Amino acid sequence: VIDFYHGRGYSILALTDHNLCTYPWQTWDRDPEALGMLALPGNEYSRHDHVNGFFLCYETSSNTVEQTLDEIAAQGGIAHLNHPGRYWSPDNDQVPPDVLDKYVTWYSDYPPELLVGMEVFNSINRYPEDILLWDALLEVMMPERPIWIFANDDMHYISIVNLFFAGISWTVFPTNELSETAVRNAMVNGQFYASTFGTRPDAPLTWNAARVPVVNTIVHDAAAGVITISAMSNGQPLPEDDYLWISGGEVVATGSTLAYRSTPGIHNYVRAQLEGTSGTTFLNPFGVLTESGTLSVFIGPPDAVYAGAKWSIDNGATWHESGDELELAPGNYTITFSRANAYRAPEPIVATVYDDEATVVTAEDGAEYVYDPSLQLPVSGPAATLALCLV
């Protein structure tokens, strides 16, 4: 197994056997330093929902996740949950509330320095609902409590009849040095990404790691609210349409650059998913601290306001007077206009609200009614009556 991964160009390898610490490699006459590799001690604790422990060579008879995590903490290790999809089933493509509560409790009770994340991709994506759970957890827990993504081989056989069960899902650590300290810090801080052939399980003979996107740079312009990613696939820049930005489990934008403050649909997190011809690369989520801005609409002309002109951003559920100011989360909003006596209403206007800024829409921006006497509204109120009194 060590020779296989070394031959594939891996530089970091954790052999996490079931309830057994397979370390050090010298036991099998392999020297990591001579191979130019970093060997991480670890264990897959599997007498309960499976948990991977790293940076420790510790065995236990614990049969609960809670006890195991407590013992990993006491030994100075860190952990992530393995293939949670093995233990639950979706309900109409949703995570059942009791299942979500179970994982929210674990990630709430244990700090991110200990329980760093979860295995979202297992081998050839054996548990495809894991990504559903990951997004559901991110919606609940980000940005205060990140849950980082891991992709693992869960390799029990290197190959069967020339079909490899190793080198399918992997995690990339762009560290400056090959050391336990550097990898551990990256694991805790989410400074890594996960790649897999598991999103292309139907064509294993075409799998090529060079055609799975590799990240070059990630740049965050906090002042502008913009994240820019540069990635390569098969030696070429990744096409713009192959950058997907996801929030709430839905694609909210495409392209290498995301203006997250003005992109509709972004909740408390956003993550990038890079599509290659042989597989997919998943970046760890970015937490979004949702601030607010203001939106005001000044309707013209004044006579239209007197005639009943109003505006709304929710298709008329609530109408606002000209000049009203609303506090809103950053994003794009469609402004619609009410009917007004003898006036033609403007067409809807799309306005962008920015963090900590005031957006003002006026008649010059299209909030201008046009006088049209043919649009007289029916008289409302009680019917008038005429009484004749004959004397």
CSV table of C-alpha atoms in Angstrom, one decimal:
chain,number,residue,atom,x,y,z
A,1,VAL,CA,0.0,0.0,0.0
A,2,ILE,CA,2.8,2.4,0.9
A,3,ASP,CA,4.6,1.6,-2.4
A,4,PHE,CA,1.4,2.1,-4.4
A,5,TYR,CA,0.8,5.6,-3.0
A,6,HIS,CA,4.5,6.5,-3.3
A,7,GLY,CA,4.4,5.4,-6.9
A,8,ARG,CA,1.3,7.6,-7.5
A,9,GLY,CA,3.2,10.7,-6.3
A,10,TYR,CA,1.6,11.1,-2.9
A,11,SER,CA,3.6,12.9,-0.3
A,12,ILE,CA,1.3,12.5,2.7
A,13,LEU,CA,-0.2,9.2,3.8
A,14,ALA,CA,-2.2,8.2,6.8
A,15,LEU,CA,-2.9,4.5,7.1
A,16,THR,CA,-5.9,4.4,9.4
A,17,ASP,CA,-6.8,0.7,10.0
A,18,HIS,CA,-9.9,-0.3,11.9
A,19,ASN,CA,-9.2,0.0,15.7
A,20,LEU,CA,-5.5,-0.6,15.0
A,21,CYS,CA,-2.6,1.8,14.7
A,22,THR,CA,-0.4,0.8,11.7
A,23,TYR,CA,2.6,2.9,12.5
A,24,PRO,CA,5.5,3.4,12.2
A,25,TRP,CA,6.2,2.4,8.6
A,26,GLN,CA,9.6,0.9,9.6
A,27,THR,CA,7.6,-2.1,10.7
A,28,TRP,CA,7.2,-2.9,7.0
A,29,ASP,CA,10.7,-1.9,6.1
A,30,ARG,CA,9.6,1.5,4.7
A,31,ASP,CA,11.3,4.8,5.7
A,32,PRO,CA,9.1,7.8,5.0
A,33,GLU,CA,12.0,10.2,4.9
A,34,ALA,CA,13.8,8.1,2.4
A,35,LEU,CA,10.6,8.0,0.3
A,36,GLY,CA,10.2,11.7,0.6
A,37,MET,CA,6.8,11.2,2.3
A,38,LEU,CA,5.2,12.3,5.5
A,39,ALA,CA,3.6,9.3,7.5
A,40,LEU,CA,0.7,10.4,9.7
A,41,PRO,CA,-0.1,8.1,12.6
A,42,GLY,CA,-3.8,7.5,13.0
A,43,ASN,CA,-6.7,5.0,13.5
A,44,GLU,CA,-10.2,4.5,12.3
A,45,TYR,CA,-12.3,3.9,15.4
A,46,SER,CA,-15.2,1.7,14.2
A,47,ARG,CA,-17.0,0.2,17.3
A,48,HIS,CA,-19.6,2.9,16.7
A,49,ASP,CA,-20.2,5.5,13.9
A,50,HIS,CA,-16.7,5.5,12.3
A,51,VAL,CA,-14.3,8.3,13.4
A,52,ASN,CA,-10.8,8.9,12.0
A,53,GLY,CA,-8.2,10.0,14.5
A,54,PHE,CA,-4.9,11.6,13.4
A,55,PHE,CA,-1.6,12.5,15.0
A,56,LEU,CA,-1.9,9.7,17.6
A,57,CYS,CA,-1.1,6.1,17.8
A,58,TYR,CA,-3.8,5.1,20.3
A,59,GLU,CA,-6.2,2.1,20.5
A,60,THR,CA,-9.3,1.9,22.7
A,61,SER,CA,-12.2,-0.3,23.3
A,62,SER,CA,-14.6,2.6,23.4
A,63,ASN,CA,-18.0,1.9,21.9
A,64,THR,CA,-19.4,5.4,21.7
A,65,VAL,CA,-18.4,8.4,19.5
A,66,GLU,CA,-18.4,10.7,22.6
A,67,GLN,CA,-16.0,8.6,24.6
A,68,THR,CA,-13.7,8.1,21.6
A,69,LEU,CA,-13.6,11.9,20.9
A,70,ASP,CA,-12.9,12.5,24.5
A,71,GLU,CA,-10.0,10.0,24.5
A,72,ILE,CA,-8.6,11.4,21.2
A,73,ALA,CA,-8.6,14.9,22.8
A,74,ALA,CA,-6.9,13.5,25.9
A,75,GLN,CA,-4.2,12.0,23.6
A,76,GLY,CA,-3.6,15.3,21.8
A,77,GLY,CA,-5.1,14.1,18.5
A,78,ILE,CA,-7.7,15.5,16.1
A,79,ALA,CA,-10.6,13.8,14.3
A,80,HIS,CA,-13.2,13.8,11.6
A,81,LEU,CA,-16.3,11.8,11.1
A,82,ASN,CA,-16.2,9.1,8.4
A,83,HIS,CA,-18.9,8.4,5.8
A,84,PRO,CA,-21.9,9.5,7.9
A,85,GLY,CA,-24.2,8.5,5.0
A,86,ARG,CA,-23.6,4.9,6.0
A,87,TYR,CA,-25.8,5.6,9.1
A,88,TRP,CA,-28.9,7.4,7.7
A,89,SER,CA,-31.1,7.8,4.6
A,90,PRO,CA,-32.5,10.9,3.0
A,91,ASP,CA,-36.2,11.8,3.1
A,92,ASN,CA,-37.3,13.3,-0.2
A,93,ASP,CA,-33.7,14.4,-0.8
A,94,GLN,CA,-33.7,16.1,2.5
A,95,VAL,CA,-31.8,15.4,5.7
A,96,PRO,CA,-34.3,14.2,8.3
A,97,PRO,CA,-34.4,16.6,11.3
A,98,ASP,CA,-33.4,14.0,13.8
A,99,VAL,CA,-30.3,13.1,11.7
A,100,LEU,CA,-29.3,16.7,11.4
A,101,ASP,CA,-29.8,17.2,15.1
A,102,LYS,CA,-27.5,14.3,15.8
A,103,TYR,CA,-24.6,15.8,13.9
A,104,VAL,CA,-25.3,19.3,15.0
A,105,THR,CA,-24.9,18.1,18.6
A,106,TRP,CA,-21.5,16.5,17.9
A,107,TYR,CA,-20.2,19.5,16.1
A,108,SER,CA,-21.6,21.8,18.8
A,109,ASP,CA,-20.3,19.8,21.7
A,110,TYR,CA,-16.7,19.3,20.4
A,111,PRO,CA,-14.5,22.2,19.4
A,112,PRO,CA,-13.3,22.7,15.8
A,113,GLU,CA,-9.7,22.2,17.0
A,114,LEU,CA,-10.7,18.6,17.8
A,115,LEU,CA,-13.5,17.6,15.5
A,116,VAL,CA,-12.3,19.4,12.4
A,117,GLY,CA,-14.7,18.1,9.8
A,118,MET,CA,-16.3,15.2,8.0
A,119,GLU,CA,-15.5,12.8,5.2
A,120,VAL,CA,-17.8,14.0,2.4
A,121,PHE,CA,-16.3,11.8,-0.4
A,122,ASN,CA,-15.6,8.2,0.3
A,123,SER,CA,-13.8,6.3,-2.5
A,124,ILE,CA,-16.1,6.3,-5.6
A,125,ASN,CA,-18.7,8.3,-3.7
A,126,ARG,CA,-20.1,5.3,-1.9
A,127,TYR,CA,-22.4,7.5,0.1
A,128,PRO,CA,-23.6,10.3,-2.2
A,129,GLU,CA,-25.9,11.8,0.5
A,130,ASP,CA,-22.9,12.9,2.5
A,131,ILE,CA,-22.7,16.1,0.5
A,132,LEU,CA,-26.4,16.7,1.3
A,133,LEU,CA,-25.6,16.5,5.0
A,134,TRP,CA,-22.5,18.7,4.6
A,135,ASP,CA,-24.5,21.5,3.1
A,136,ALA,CA,-27.3,21.1,5.7
A,137,LEU,CA,-24.7,21.3,8.5
A,138,LEU,CA,-23.0,24.4,6.9
A,139,GLU,CA,-26.4,26.1,6.7
A,140,VAL,CA,-26.9,25.6,10.5
A,141,MET,CA,-23.4,26.1,11.8
A,142,MET,CA,-21.4,28.5,9.6
A,143,PRO,CA,-19.8,30.9,9.9
A,144,GLU,CA,-19.2,30.5,13.6
A,145,ARG,CA,-18.5,26.7,13.4
A,146,PRO,CA,-16.8,25.5,10.2
A,147,ILE,CA,-16.9,21.9,9.2
A,148,TRP,CA,-14.1,21.1,6.7
A,149,ILE,CA,-14.4,18.6,3.9
A,150,PHE,CA,-12.2,15.4,3.6
A,151,ALA,CA,-12.0,13.0,0.7
A,152,ASN,CA,-10.6,9.5,1.5
A,153,ASP,CA,-10.0,6.3,-0.3
A,154,ASP,CA,-11.3,4.0,2.4
A,155,MET,CA,-9.1,1.5,0.6
A,156,HIS,CA,-9.7,-2.2,1.6
A,157,TYR,CA,-8.2,-3.6,-1.6
A,158,ILE,CA,-5.7,-1.9,-3.9
A,159,SER,CA,-7.3,-3.5,-7.0
A,160,ILE,CA,-9.5,-6.3,-8.2
A,161,VAL,CA,-9.1,-7.5,-11.7
A,162,ASN,CA,-7.1,-4.4,-12.6
A,163,LEU,CA,-9.8,-2.0,-11.2
A,164,PHE,CA,-8.0,0.2,-8.7
A,165,PHE,CA,-9.7,0.9,-5.3
A,166,ALA,CA,-6.9,3.3,-4.3
A,167,GLY,CA,-6.0,6.7,-5.5
A,168,ILE,CA,-9.6,7.6,-6.1
A,169,SER,CA,-10.3,10.4,-3.5
A,170,TRP,CA,-7.6,12.5,-1.9
A,171,THR,CA,-7.0,15.7,0.0
A,172,VAL,CA,-4.5,18.4,-1.0
A,173,PHE,CA,-2.5,20.4,1.5
A,174,PRO,CA,-0.7,23.3,-0.1
A,175,THR,CA,1.8,23.7,2.8
A,176,ASN,CA,5.2,25.3,2.8
A,177,GLU,CA,6.8,22.3,4.5
A,178,LEU,CA,6.2,18.6,4.8
A,179,SER,CA,5.7,18.3,8.5
A,180,GLU,CA,3.1,17.1,11.0
A,181,THR,CA,2.8,20.6,12.4
A,182,ALA,CA,2.1,22.1,9.0
A,183,VAL,CA,-0.5,19.5,8.1
A,184,ARG,CA,-2.2,19.7,11.5
A,185,ASN,CA,-2.4,23.4,11.3
A,186,ALA,CA,-3.9,23.1,7.8
A,187,MET,CA,-6.5,20.6,9.0
A,188,VAL,CA,-7.6,22.8,11.9
A,189,ASN,CA,-7.7,26.0,9.8
A,190,GLY,CA,-9.3,24.5,6.7
A,191,GLN,CA,-6.3,25.4,4.5
A,192,PHE,CA,-6.7,22.4,2.1
A,193,TYR,CA,-9.1,21.1,-0.5
A,194,ALA,CA,-10.5,17.7,-1.5
A,195,SER,CA,-10.5,16.1,-5.0
A,196,THR,CA,-12.2,12.9,-6.3
A,197,PHE,CA,-12.9,10.8,-9.3
A,198,GLY,CA,-16.0,9.8,-7.4
A,199,THR,CA,-18.2,12.3,-9.3
A,200,ARG,CA,-17.3,10.4,-12.5
A,201,PRO,CA,-17.8,6.8,-11.3
A,202,ASP,CA,-19.1,5.6,-14.7
A,203,ALA,CA,-15.8,5.9,-16.6
A,204,PRO,CA,-13.0,4.6,-14.4
A,205,LEU,CA,-10.8,3.8,-17.4
A,206,THR,CA,-10.6,7.6,-18.2
A,207,TRP,CA,-9.7,8.7,-14.7
A,208,ASN,CA,-6.6,11.0,-14.9
A,209,ALA,CA,-5.5,13.1,-11.9
A,210,ALA,CA,-4.2,15.7,-14.3
A,211,ARG,CA,-7.8,16.4,-15.5
A,212,VAL,CA,-9.1,17.0,-11.9
A,213,PRO,CA,-8.8,20.7,-11.1
A,214,VAL,CA,-5.7,21.9,-9.2
A,215,VAL,CA,-6.0,25.2,-7.3
A,216,ASN,CA,-3.3,27.7,-7.9
A,217,THR,CA,-4.5,30.7,-5.9
A,218,ILE,CA,-7.4,31.9,-3.8
A,219,VAL,CA,-7.6,35.7,-3.3
A,220,HIS,CA,-10.0,37.4,-1.0
A,221,ASP,CA,-10.6,41.2,-1.4
A,222,ALA,CA,-12.4,41.9,1.8
A,223,ALA,CA,-13.0,45.6,1.0
A,224,ALA,CA,-14.7,44.8,-2.3
A,225,GLY,CA,-16.4,41.6,-1.1
A,226,VAL,CA,-14.8,39.5,-3.9
A,227,ILE,CA,-13.2,36.0,-3.9
A,228,THR,CA,-11.2,35.0,-6.9
A,229,ILE,CA,-9.9,31.5,-7.6
A,230,SER,CA,-7.4,30.4,-10.2
A,231,ALA,CA,-7.3,26.7,-11.1
A,232,MET,CA,-5.8,24.4,-13.8
A,233,SER,CA,-7.0,21.3,-15.4
A,234,ASN,CA,-4.9,19.1,-17.7
A,235,GLY,CA,-2.3,21.9,-17.8
A,236,GLN,CA,-4.8,24.5,-19.0
A,237,PRO,CA,-6.7,27.2,-17.1
A,238,LEU,CA,-10.1,25.9,-15.9
A,239,PRO,CA,-12.9,27.2,-18.1
A,240,GLU,CA,-15.1,29.9,-16.4
A,241,ASP,CA,-18.2,27.8,-16.6
A,242,ASP,CA,-16.5,25.0,-14.6
A,243,TYR,CA,-16.3,27.2,-11.4
A,244,LEU,CA,-19.5,26.6,-9.4
A,245,TRP,CA,-20.4,28.6,-6.3
A,246,ILE,CA,-22.8,26.9,-3.9
A,247,SER,CA,-24.8,28.2,-0.9
A,248,GLY,CA,-27.6,26.4,0.8
A,249,GLY,CA,-26.9,23.4,-1.4
A,250,GLU,CA,-27.8,25.4,-4.6
A,251,VAL,CA,-25.6,26.8,-7.3
A,252,VAL,CA,-25.7,30.6,-6.9
A,253,ALA,CA,-23.1,31.7,-9.4
A,254,THR,CA,-20.5,30.5,-11.9
A,255,GLY,CA,-17.1,31.8,-12.9
A,256,SER,CA,-13.7,32.2,-11.2
A,257,THR,CA,-14.7,35.5,-9.4
A,258,LEU,CA,-17.6,35.8,-6.9
A,259,ALA,CA,-18.9,39.2,-5.6
A,260,TYR,CA,-20.5,37.6,-2.6
A,261,ARG,CA,-22.2,40.7,-1.1
A,262,SER,CA,-24.3,41.3,-4.2
A,263,THR,CA,-24.9,37.7,-5.4
A,264,PRO,CA,-28.5,36.6,-4.6
A,265,GLY,CA,-29.0,33.3,-2.8
A,266,ILE,CA,-25.9,33.4,-0.6
A,267,HIS,CA,-26.7,32.6,3.0
A,268,ASN,CA,-24.2,32.2,5.8
A,269,TYR,CA,-21.6,30.4,3.7
A,270,VAL,CA,-20.5,29.8,0.2
A,271,ARG,CA,-18.3,27.1,-1.2
A,272,ALA,CA,-16.6,26.6,-4.6
A,273,GLN,CA,-16.8,23.4,-6.6
A,274,LEU,CA,-14.5,23.0,-9.6
A,275,GLU,CA,-15.5,20.6,-12.3
A,276,GLY,CA,-12.9,18.7,-14.4
A,277,THR,CA,-13.3,16.1,-17.1
A,278,SER,CA,-12.1,13.3,-14.8
A,279,GLY,CA,-13.4,14.5,-11.4
A,280,THR,CA,-14.2,17.4,-9.1
A,281,THR,CA,-12.3,19.5,-6.6
A,282,PHE,CA,-14.2,20.9,-3.6
A,283,LEU,CA,-12.9,23.9,-1.7
A,284,ASN,CA,-13.6,24.4,2.0
A,285,PRO,CA,-16.5,26.8,2.7
A,286,PHE,CA,-16.1,30.5,3.2
A,287,GLY,CA,-18.1,31.9,6.1
A,288,VAL,CA,-20.2,34.9,5.2
A,289,LEU,CA,-21.0,37.4,8.0
A,290,THR,CA,-24.2,38.9,6.6
A,291,GLU,CA,-24.3,42.6,7.3
A,292,SER,CA,-26.9,45.0,5.9
A,293,GLY,CA,-27.4,48.1,3.8
A,294,THR,CA,-30.4,50.3,3.1
A,295,LEU,CA,-32.7,50.8,0.1
A,296,SER,CA,-34.8,53.9,-0.5
A,297,VAL,CA,-37.1,54.6,-3.5
A,298,PHE,CA,-38.2,58.1,-4.4
A,299,ILE,CA,-41.1,58.0,-6.8
A,300,GLY,CA,-41.8,60.8,-9.3
A,301,PRO,CA,-43.7,62.9,-10.1
A,302,PRO,CA,-45.1,64.2,-6.8
A,303,ASP,CA,-48.7,64.1,-8.2
A,304,ALA,CA,-48.3,60.3,-8.8
A,305,VAL,CA,-47.4,59.9,-5.1
A,306,TYR,CA,-50.6,61.9,-4.2
A,307,ALA,CA,-52.5,59.6,-6.5
A,308,GLY,CA,-51.4,56.5,-4.5
A,309,ALA,CA,-48.1,55.4,-6.1
A,310,LYS,CA,-46.1,53.0,-3.8
A,311,TRP,CA,-43.3,50.5,-4.2
A,312,SER,CA,-42.5,47.0,-3.0
A,313,ILE,CA,-39.7,44.4,-3.1
A,314,ASP,CA,-41.8,41.4,-2.4
A,315,ASN,CA,-44.3,41.5,-5.2
A,316,GLY,CA,-46.8,43.7,-3.3
A,317,ALA,CA,-47.0,41.8,-0.1
A,318,THR,CA,-46.0,45.0,1.6
A,319,TRP,CA,-46.2,48.5,0.0
A,320,HIS,CA,-43.9,51.3,0.9
A,321,GLU,CA,-44.3,55.0,0.6
A,322,SER,CA,-42.0,57.1,-1.6
A,323,GLY,CA,-38.8,57.9,0.4
A,324,ASP,CA,-39.2,55.0,2.9
A,325,GLU,CA,-35.9,53.4,3.9
A,326,LEU,CA,-35.6,49.6,4.3
A,327,GLU,CA,-32.7,47.8,6.0
A,328,LEU,CA,-31.8,44.7,3.9
A,329,ALA,CA,-29.1,42.1,3.6
A,330,PRO,CA,-26.7,42.7,0.7
A,331,GLY,CA,-28.0,41.4,-2.6
A,332,ASN,CA,-30.1,42.2,-5.6
A,333,TYR,CA,-33.8,43.2,-5.2
A,334,THR,CA,-36.5,43.7,-7.7
A,335,ILE,CA,-38.6,46.8,-7.1
A,336,THR,CA,-42.2,46.7,-8.3
A,337,PHE,CA,-44.7,49.6,-8.3
A,338,SER,CA,-48.4,49.8,-7.4
A,339,ARG,CA,-51.2,51.2,-9.5
A,340,ALA,CA,-52.0,54.9,-9.2
A,341,ASN,CA,-55.0,56.8,-10.3
A,342,ALA,CA,-54.5,58.2,-13.9
A,343,TYR,CA,-50.8,57.1,-14.0
A,344,ARG,CA,-48.9,54.3,-15.7
A,345,ALA,CA,-46.6,52.5,-13.3
A,346,PRO,CA,-42.9,52.1,-14.2
A,347,GLU,CA,-41.4,48.7,-15.2
A,348,PRO,CA,-39.8,46.7,-12.3
A,349,ILE,CA,-36.3,47.9,-11.4
A,350,VAL,CA,-33.4,45.7,-10.1
A,351,ALA,CA,-31.4,47.4,-7.4
A,352,THR,CA,-28.3,46.2,-5.6
A,353,VAL,CA,-27.9,46.6,-1.9
A,354,TYR,CA,-24.3,46.6,-0.6
A,355,ASP,CA,-23.0,46.0,2.9
A,356,ASP,CA,-23.0,49.2,5.0
A,357,GLU,CA,-24.1,51.4,2.1
A,358,ALA,CA,-27.3,53.3,1.2
A,359,THR,CA,-28.8,52.5,-2.1
A,360,VAL,CA,-31.2,55.2,-3.4
A,361,VAL,CA,-33.5,54.7,-6.4
A,362,THR,CA,-35.0,57.8,-7.9
A,363,ALA,CA,-37.1,58.9,-10.9
A,364,GLU,CA,-33.9,59.2,-12.9
A,365,ASP,CA,-33.3,55.5,-12.3
A,366,GLY,CA,-36.8,54.5,-13.6
A,367,ALA,CA,-39.1,55.2,-10.6
A,368,GLU,CA,-41.1,57.6,-12.7
A,369,TYR,CA,-44.8,57.3,-13.3
A,370,VAL,CA,-46.4,58.6,-16.5
A,371,TYR,CA,-49.6,60.5,-16.5
A,372,ASP,CA,-52.3,58.7,-18.5
A,373,PRO,CA,-56.0,59.9,-17.9
A,374,SER,CA,-57.2,56.7,-19.6
A,375,LEU,CA,-56.1,54.8,-16.4
A,376,GLN,CA,-58.6,56.3,-14.1
A,377,LEU,CA,-59.3,53.9,-11.2
A,378,PRO,CA,-62.9,53.1,-10.3
A,379,VAL,CA,-64.3,55.3,-7.5
A,380,SER,CA,-64.2,53.3,-4.2
A,381,GLY,CA,-66.2,53.8,-1.1
A,382,PRO,CA,-69.9,53.6,-0.2
A,383,ALA,CA,-72.3,54.1,-3.1
A,384,ALA,CA,-73.9,57.6,-3.4
A,385,THR,CA,-77.7,57.8,-3.2
A,386,LEU,CA,-80.1,60.6,-4.2
A,387,ALA,CA,-83.4,61.0,-2.3
A,388,LEU,CA,-86.2,63.1,-3.7
A,389,CYS,CA,-88.6,64.6,-1.3
A,390,LEU,CA,-91.8,65.8,-2.8
A,391,VAL,CA,-93.8,68.4,-0.9
